[in-house]
Amino acid sequence: MTIADLWDQRISAFLLSPSQFLATTTSESFLAELLHELRNDKANDQLKILLVSVLLDHPTILCPSSSVGEETALELLSVFSHTPQKSISLKCNVMLAITNVIICTSCLAAHTKMAEDWLDLLFQTIQDTNDYRCGLSQQPIRATACDCLREMETCCPGLLSQKLESLHLLKQQETTVLHQSYCMLYTLGLKNAIRILTKQKDVNDLEFKSILGGNEGFVWKSNQLGLTLLPINMMVQVPRLPPRLDCKELKSIMASLLEESYLLTPISQSALLRELVEVVAMVPGLSPTLFKSQLLRLFGTAEVELMHATLFMKDTFTDSLFTAEDENFLLKRLVSTAQHPLLGTPEKLFYMDCILHFPENRPISSSGEESLPVLVTPRLAASLLPTVFNDSATMLCRLNLLCLVHLEADEGEADKGIDYLFDHIMALLKIVDSDGSREVVVTSFRAVFIFLTHFSGMEELSEKLIDKLCDMYSRHFRLAPNLIGLADRIQECLGDHVWSVKLLRGLQKCIMEMPPLQLTIHNLSWHLKVLKRVAKEGPITQRNTIYLLLNVLINSNLCERGNWQVGNAVLAVCRNLLEHPSIDQVFIELADLLQYISVHYDDTDIKDHARFYYTLLTNLSWEKLTGVLAKGPDGGRAKERSHSAIMAEGEGIASNLTVRKSERHVLRLVKVQEKPSQSSSESSESLEATGETKKSLEVYQEQFQVPGFGSEVTLRYNLTHADETDALFDRVFTICLHFELKDSNYAKVSDIHVPCVFRDRKPPEVNVKLKPFQPYPTTICVSAIFTTQDGRSWHSQLPDVSVSFPEIFLPLPLPLNTSRACKEEVFDRIWEAAASGSPDKSAVSLFCFKAGDESLADLIKTHFQGYLITDQQSERSWKVLFFLPPMCHVLLVITQAEDAVQVSIATDNWELLPFVNSYLQDITDHCSTTVTDG
């Protein structure tokens, strides 16, 4: 793996999750590495641009303080100075990174020396107009300098307010494509300078002209503008200059900028027009008619950005710039553009939204609520009627607009239009009834919602919709979530339960009248969802629901099958029935239902819950019952105060339903000391001459290509009590162990459930299965939720579990009957591949240590016995192979020389060498070691 690939992986990991990445290092260390690599002359420009991108995306993470930001900016400035002139792209990225760091770390706001020097350098850079000094190749540098200055002026408004004459002169001199950048920079500085003047009292002509002709230094004093835009709308007062100032020079500048605006790109034109609109709004001596010459071009534009700027202009100046004819023409233009066949869906939706929120010259409503412009009549909007051939977004947008149109139309036109919209809704539902796709279903129900929010008061149409929806449900039970969601949203939006109650009552009736053959387990799950929702409505009687549930349970094998999901769905209906205000009318029937479930349902959990509900029903008043079952504001567990109402004296059941947190460790995982496994070479002597060597090698190679082959490592632990625990925890039950990894080198570890742990019994064994992405050591955070003998639930943190490097070792994954000769051949093949493979992946190394014959034999027996490939004691040589999932090998050839023991190392992943070296040092720490890497 090359250095560039390594950095690419590290930066990708950092950008994916900075907090997780910095859990293994520090921001200071990572920043130092970045800056060191940026100063490396051997690194190419592409790698350095990648490194700089980190400071562009997360400057405050790597530079948490102003001092660190200033130091980092100085380092980047050094990199910028030493970057060759030909590396244009790198220099531009470094410029952006310096500006970003200076702004985000408050160096600009604090007026540091670095910020001042950088601002001077940027201004010197843009003074090379038309590339006279540095040449055409350096033009991107000037463009980036303009962008950096604009960003600094935006974040520190007024910074360039005393440089307007210089900026204006540079703008006039520039004749290249960068004229646009200079124009935008000057306009932003002009607007902010005027806005600062509006904060002063008694501004005279001299002060006003001094701003326009300023050619001094940068304005570092703090101001109160911040980053907010001007509050330009009809509801808020705009800050303005005194009305009698001499504005001839400013008017000339404005006219010049407007004349040049057509040379800019649409996005830049839009930004320029907005800045100039704000300037005119702040200066009473400027008339909005300055923009009159631009209206004809803007009315005919096909650019979304320019149309947005036009509407902003109209919202600001209304009839002082736009006549009634202009307003009518612009609205018609929006209607025609909203259905233009060459425009994409996003553009059409934008124009539809512009129609809906069209800034009228004299709006009827000033409350800010959504209301249709007066000029949008049924005749004007007739071409925007929705059809089933529209895409979902366009159709829903048109439907909403036309609903508003016909809601405010005259009686005759309104009836005709509403009938068309209703027929459109029914056509959509007919498509759904014909097994429409999920998108069609969702779109249709959204359309029904939009129609009802406007016309729910029309009883005849509402009743027809309910009949159609119930009829559809009788054939398509999968629509239950959509119908429930529709009822919920209508209640939230309208604050009126009438329509939703009618729909839910109709669905309940539909379910009651279904033939028994349709009440299969799959269909019943949908019906139970509906009945659960129906049980929440007080005006709907629930006796039929209870009779249906009893009938289904008694006359079917549901109780014998003991399906937990079905049982839980039935109990969910019962829970809502317990809170129903008319529970007194169905008390006996509900009690019979709960008692039947608690006796006959073949699932202990369902029985217990049914028994609990039965106890609540028969012992509490409805007021206390609803208090017990009430949920908190966040929808969480029931309030402890309500649960305590069950028992006037005593402990109450709130303590039994609360998960408590232990202050100390209660449990811990202790590694099981496994006995050294027998060498596979000793168990297969009889198979050496079977002729299976080649076949076994092919089997290994084929299996190795199978995804997931040998991908898991199983670690065995004993779950036992911690050293010091309260006697309360001597016996704990139903333990759920939860694992959280501290790095991203392993897949998520599944929860493990243990029935019980008793202090006076043998601890149960727990097998933790790890699936490595990279076979590195790791640490696992472990927590447990369990129950004590008194029925209380507890949450406890366990000591972290460390997974060492040798714990990841696995023997060579070959069939059990593989001969020793075959294993040796596999070893030799892998060694050759590692020794001659790509240096980006493979590597070889040498490790030496001193040991006597007896200590060496003990070391091999203790640590390598289960991984031996050959044991040639007569030649004082051993071959060892570790398989590290998912796809790595570490091979050792141990040879005893006269003066030392040599361990030759080969691996197909060079990143494992430091771990291998540490491992060998640990097991030979009683000997003096010498390491040589090759």
Tab-separated table of N, CA, C and O in Angstrom, residues 217-282:
chain	number	residue	atom	x	y	z
A	217	GLY	N	-6.742	51.941	4.849
A	217	GLY	CA	-6.490	50.562	5.256
A	217	GLY	C	-7.770	49.804	5.522
A	217	GLY	O	-8.888	50.291	5.298
A	218	PHE	N	-7.616	48.609	6.033
A	218	PHE	CA	-8.767	47.775	6.347
A	218	PHE	C	-9.376	48.233	7.663
A	218	PHE	O	-8.691	48.712	8.564
A	219	VAL	N	-10.689	48.069	7.783
A	219	VAL	CA	-11.420	48.506	8.973
A	219	VAL	C	-11.530	47.317	9.917
A	219	VAL	O	-12.346	46.422	9.725
A	220	TRP	N	-10.697	47.315	10.965
A	220	TRP	CA	-10.665	46.176	11.885
A	220	TRP	C	-11.571	46.371	13.095
A	220	TRP	O	-11.791	45.431	13.853
A	221	LYS	N	-12.113	47.566	13.277
A	221	LYS	CA	-12.935	47.781	14.466
A	221	LYS	C	-14.193	46.925	14.394
A	221	LYS	O	-14.733	46.650	13.323
A	222	SER	N	-14.646	46.506	15.557
A	222	SER	CA	-15.822	45.631	15.597
A	222	SER	C	-17.063	46.411	15.197
A	222	SER	O	-17.165	47.607	15.400
A	223	ASN	N	-18.001	45.696	14.607
A	223	ASN	CA	-19.282	46.313	14.251
A	223	ASN	C	-20.401	45.373	14.647
A	223	ASN	O	-20.188	44.221	14.996
A	224	GLN	N	-21.606	45.852	14.574
A	224	GLN	CA	-22.753	45.091	15.039
A	224	GLN	C	-23.552	44.449	13.912
A	224	GLN	O	-24.675	44.018	14.107
A	225	LEU	N	-22.970	44.388	12.717
A	225	LEU	CA	-23.744	43.854	11.596
A	225	LEU	C	-23.886	42.343	11.674
A	225	LEU	O	-24.911	41.788	11.322
A	226	GLY	N	-22.829	41.674	12.122
A	226	GLY	CA	-22.889	40.211	12.171
A	226	GLY	C	-23.001	39.616	10.785
A	226	GLY	O	-22.553	40.173	9.793
A	227	LEU	N	-23.619	38.447	10.706
A	227	LEU	CA	-23.751	37.741	9.430
A	227	LEU	C	-25.170	37.771	8.890
A	227	LEU	O	-25.501	37.055	7.955
A	228	THR	N	-26.043	38.609	9.469
A	228	THR	CA	-27.434	38.607	9.049
A	228	THR	C	-27.628	39.420	7.783
A	228	THR	O	-26.888	40.354	7.490
A	229	LEU	N	-28.650	39.048	7.025
A	229	LEU	CA	-29.022	39.812	5.842
A	229	LEU	C	-29.925	40.969	6.255
A	229	LEU	O	-30.494	41.001	7.343
A	230	LEU	N	-30.078	41.887	5.354
A	230	LEU	CA	-30.983	42.996	5.640
A	230	LEU	C	-32.420	42.495	5.741
A	230	LEU	O	-32.858	41.667	4.935
A	231	PRO	N	-33.181	43.013	6.696
A	231	PRO	CA	-34.574	42.586	6.845
A	231	PRO	C	-35.472	43.311	5.843
A	231	PRO	O	-36.269	44.169	6.204
A	232	ILE	N	-35.316	42.970	4.564
A	232	ILE	CA	-36.069	43.704	3.545
A	232	ILE	C	-37.349	42.937	3.224
A	232	ILE	O	-37.333	41.938	2.515
A	233	ASN	N	-38.453	43.331	3.774
A	233	ASN	CA	-39.772	42.855	3.401
A	233	ASN	C	-40.795	43.844	3.933
A	233	ASN	O	-40.454	44.828	4.580
A	234	MET	N	-42.032	43.574	3.655
A	234	MET	CA	-43.080	44.531	3.998
A	234	MET	C	-43.378	44.560	5.500
A	234	MET	O	-44.066	45.452	5.973
A	235	MET	N	-42.848	43.586	6.247
A	235	MET	CA	-43.208	43.479	7.657
A	235	MET	C	-42.195	44.171	8.571
A	235	MET	O	-42.482	44.437	9.731
A	236	VAL	N	-40.965	44.404	8.086
A	236	VAL	CA	-39.906	44.907	8.956
A	236	VAL	C	-39.363	46.208	8.397
A	236	VAL	O	-39.227	46.380	7.197
A	237	GLN	N	-39.015	47.136	9.287
A	237	GLN	CA	-38.458	48.416	8.880
A	237	GLN	C	-37.009	48.240	8.442
A	237	GLN	O	-36.200	47.667	9.146
A	238	VAL	N	-36.685	48.769	7.245
A	238	VAL	CA	-35.333	48.676	6.719
A	238	VAL	C	-34.517	49.852	7.250
A	238	VAL	O	-34.980	50.989	7.250
A	239	PRO	N	-33.268	49.626	7.725
A	239	PRO	CA	-32.430	50.768	8.132
A	239	PRO	C	-32.111	51.646	6.925
A	239	PRO	O	-31.735	51.148	5.860
A	240	ARG	N	-32.266	52.963	7.088
A	240	ARG	CA	-32.117	53.857	5.940
A	240	ARG	C	-31.227	55.046	6.297
A	240	ARG	O	-31.142	55.463	7.451
A	241	LEU	N	-30.587	55.611	5.263
A	241	LEU	CA	-29.788	56.828	5.411
A	241	LEU	C	-30.695	58.056	5.421
A	241	LEU	O	-31.869	57.973	5.027
A	242	PRO	N	-30.188	59.195	5.820
A	242	PRO	CA	-30.994	60.431	5.734
A	242	PRO	C	-31.428	60.691	4.296
A	242	PRO	O	-30.708	60.376	3.343
A	243	PRO	N	-32.590	61.278	4.092
A	243	PRO	CA	-33.157	61.384	2.739
A	243	PRO	C	-32.502	62.434	1.834
A	243	PRO	O	-32.721	62.399	0.624
A	244	ARG	N	-31.740	63.382	2.343
A	244	ARG	CA	-31.287	64.493	1.499
A	244	ARG	C	-29.802	64.411	1.159
A	244	ARG	O	-29.167	65.424	0.868
A	245	LEU	N	-29.234	63.246	1.149
A	245	LEU	CA	-27.821	63.106	0.794
A	245	LEU	C	-27.632	63.234	-0.715
A	245	LEU	O	-28.524	62.877	-1.506
A	246	ASP	N	-26.476	63.692	-1.115
A	246	ASP	CA	-26.129	63.803	-2.535
A	246	ASP	C	-25.740	62.409	-3.042
A	246	ASP	O	-24.692	61.874	-2.682
A	247	CYS	N	-26.565	61.840	-3.903
A	247	CYS	CA	-26.368	60.453	-4.346
A	247	CYS	C	-25.971	60.364	-5.814
A	247	CYS	O	-26.124	59.303	-6.434
A	248	LYS	N	-25.514	61.470	-6.416
A	248	LYS	CA	-25.188	61.428	-7.846
A	248	LYS	C	-24.097	60.405	-8.139
A	248	LYS	O	-24.192	59.633	-9.099
A	249	GLU	N	-23.036	60.420	-7.345
A	249	GLU	CA	-21.930	59.487	-7.605
A	249	GLU	C	-22.376	58.037	-7.406
A	249	GLU	O	-22.048	57.162	-8.212
A	250	LEU	N	-23.137	57.786	-6.345
A	250	LEU	CA	-23.619	56.426	-6.095
A	250	LEU	C	-24.577	55.984	-7.202
A	250	LEU	O	-24.547	54.830	-7.644
A	251	LYS	N	-25.407	56.924	-7.668
A	251	LYS	CA	-26.338	56.583	-8.745
A	251	LYS	C	-25.579	56.209	-10.014
A	251	LYS	O	-25.951	55.270	-10.720
A	252	SER	N	-24.497	56.915	-10.296
A	252	SER	CA	-23.673	56.603	-11.453
A	252	SER	C	-23.040	55.225	-11.318
A	252	SER	O	-22.981	54.449	-12.277
A	253	ILE	N	-22.572	54.912	-10.117
A	253	ILE	CA	-21.977	53.589	-9.878
A	253	ILE	C	-23.013	52.496	-10.066
A	253	ILE	O	-22.752	51.456	-10.695
A	254	MET	N	-24.212	52.729	-9.536
A	254	MET	CA	-25.288	51.739	-9.667
A	254	MET	C	-25.637	51.503	-11.122
A	254	MET	O	-25.801	50.359	-11.564
A	255	ALA	N	-25.757	52.564	-11.893
A	255	ALA	CA	-26.086	52.435	-13.318
A	255	ALA	C	-25.006	51.647	-14.053
A	255	ALA	O	-25.303	50.794	-14.902
A	256	SER	N	-23.742	51.919	-13.707
A	256	SER	CA	-22.638	51.198	-14.344
A	256	SER	C	-22.691	49.711	-14.025
A	256	SER	O	-22.496	48.866	-14.906
A	257	LEU	N	-22.966	49.393	-12.793
A	257	LEU	CA	-23.034	47.974	-12.403
A	257	LEU	C	-24.189	47.265	-13.097
A	257	LEU	O	-24.058	46.117	-13.530
A	258	LEU	N	-25.312	47.936	-13.218
A	258	LEU	CA	-26.451	47.325	-13.887
A	258	LEU	C	-26.194	47.129	-15.376
A	258	LEU	O	-26.606	46.128	-15.967
A	259	GLU	N	-25.516	48.085	-16.001
A	259	GLU	CA	-25.205	47.950	-17.424
A	259	GLU	C	-24.266	46.773	-17.690
A	259	GLU	O	-24.348	46.126	-18.728
A	260	GLU	N	-23.376	46.496	-16.733
A	260	GLU	CA	-22.425	45.405	-16.906
A	260	GLU	C	-22.988	44.056	-16.443
A	260	GLU	O	-22.356	43.019	-16.667
A	261	SER	N	-24.138	44.060	-15.831
A	261	SER	CA	-24.632	42.838	-15.190
A	261	SER	C	-24.895	41.715	-16.186
A	261	SER	O	-24.755	40.541	-15.843
A	262	TYR	N	-25.269	42.064	-17.421
A	262	TYR	CA	-25.595	41.013	-18.389
A	262	TYR	C	-24.363	40.196	-18.773
A	262	TYR	O	-24.476	39.109	-19.358
A	263	LEU	N	-23.162	40.706	-18.455
A	263	LEU	CA	-21.930	39.977	-18.755
A	263	LEU	C	-21.666	38.874	-17.731
A	263	LEU	O	-20.819	38.008	-17.963
A	264	LEU	N	-22.354	38.889	-16.612
A	264	LEU	CA	-22.116	37.939	-15.540
A	264	LEU	C	-22.908	36.662	-15.757
A	264	LEU	O	-23.885	36.643	-16.518
A	265	THR	N	-22.498	35.605	-15.089
A	265	THR	CA	-23.264	34.358	-15.133
A	265	THR	C	-24.587	34.559	-14.404
A	265	THR	O	-24.721	35.457	-13.570
A	266	PRO	N	-25.598	33.724	-14.682
A	266	PRO	CA	-26.903	33.907	-14.030
A	266	PRO	C	-26.813	33.926	-12.503
A	266	PRO	O	-27.467	34.744	-11.851
A	267	ILE	N	-26.003	33.047	-11.910
A	267	ILE	CA	-25.901	33.010	-10.445
A	267	ILE	C	-25.293	34.313	-9.927
A	267	ILE	O	-25.775	34.902	-8.948
A	268	SER	N	-24.245	34.791	-10.602
A	268	SER	CA	-23.616	36.040	-10.170
A	268	SER	C	-24.535	37.231	-10.415
A	268	SER	O	-24.571	38.174	-9.615
A	269	GLN	N	-25.268	37.215	-11.525
A	269	GLN	CA	-26.238	38.295	-11.775
A	269	GLN	C	-27.268	38.361	-10.655
A	269	GLN	O	-27.610	39.440	-10.166
A	270	SER	N	-27.758	37.200	-10.254
A	270	SER	CA	-28.767	37.157	-9.196
A	270	SER	C	-28.211	37.733	-7.889
A	270	SER	O	-28.873	38.531	-7.220
A	271	ALA	N	-26.976	37.322	-7.543
A	271	ALA	CA	-26.349	37.847	-6.323
A	271	ALA	C	-26.125	39.356	-6.426
A	271	ALA	O	-26.354	40.104	-5.464
A	272	LEU	N	-25.683	39.816	-7.596
A	272	LEU	CA	-25.455	41.246	-7.801
A	272	LEU	C	-26.748	42.040	-7.655
A	272	LEU	O	-26.793	43.081	-6.982
A	273	LEU	N	-27.816	41.571	-8.280
A	273	LEU	CA	-29.096	42.271	-8.204
A	273	LEU	C	-29.599	42.347	-6.761
A	273	LEU	O	-30.151	43.369	-6.337
A	274	ARG	N	-29.389	41.280	-6.001
A	274	ARG	CA	-29.845	41.308	-4.608
A	274	ARG	C	-29.082	42.362	-3.813
A	274	ARG	O	-29.671	43.106	-3.022
A	275	GLU	N	-27.753	42.405	-4.014
A	275	GLU	CA	-26.961	43.410	-3.303
A	275	GLU	C	-27.420	44.821	-3.665
A	275	GLU	O	-27.573	45.690	-2.793
A	276	LEU	N	-27.661	45.057	-4.962
A	276	LEU	CA	-28.056	46.398	-5.405
A	276	LEU	C	-29.460	46.756	-4.918
A	276	LEU	O	-29.726	47.926	-4.605
A	277	VAL	N	-30.344	45.781	-4.861
A	277	VAL	CA	-31.684	46.032	-4.327
A	277	VAL	C	-31.583	46.481	-2.866
A	277	VAL	O	-32.270	47.420	-2.436
A	278	GLU	N	-30.713	45.826	-2.099
A	278	GLU	CA	-30.554	46.205	-0.698
A	278	GLU	C	-29.956	47.602	-0.583
A	278	GLU	O	-30.315	48.375	0.326
A	279	VAL	N	-29.047	47.954	-1.488
A	279	VAL	CA	-28.469	49.302	-1.462
A	279	VAL	C	-29.555	50.343	-1.716
A	279	VAL	O	-29.667	51.349	-1.008
A	280	VAL	N	-30.382	50.143	-2.740
A	280	VAL	CA	-31.447	51.099	-3.070
A	280	VAL	C	-32.441	51.207	-1.913
A	280	VAL	O	-32.948	52.287	-1.608
A	281	ALA	N	-32.714	50.068	-1.248
A	281	ALA	CA	-33.654	50.091	-0.127
A	281	ALA	C	-33.116	50.908	1.040
A	281	ALA	O	-33.891	51.492	1.807
A	282	MET	N	-31.800	50.991	1.172
A	282	MET	CA	-31.210	51.729	2.304
A	282	MET	C	-30.964	53.201	1.992
A	282	MET	O	-30.753	53.986	2.911
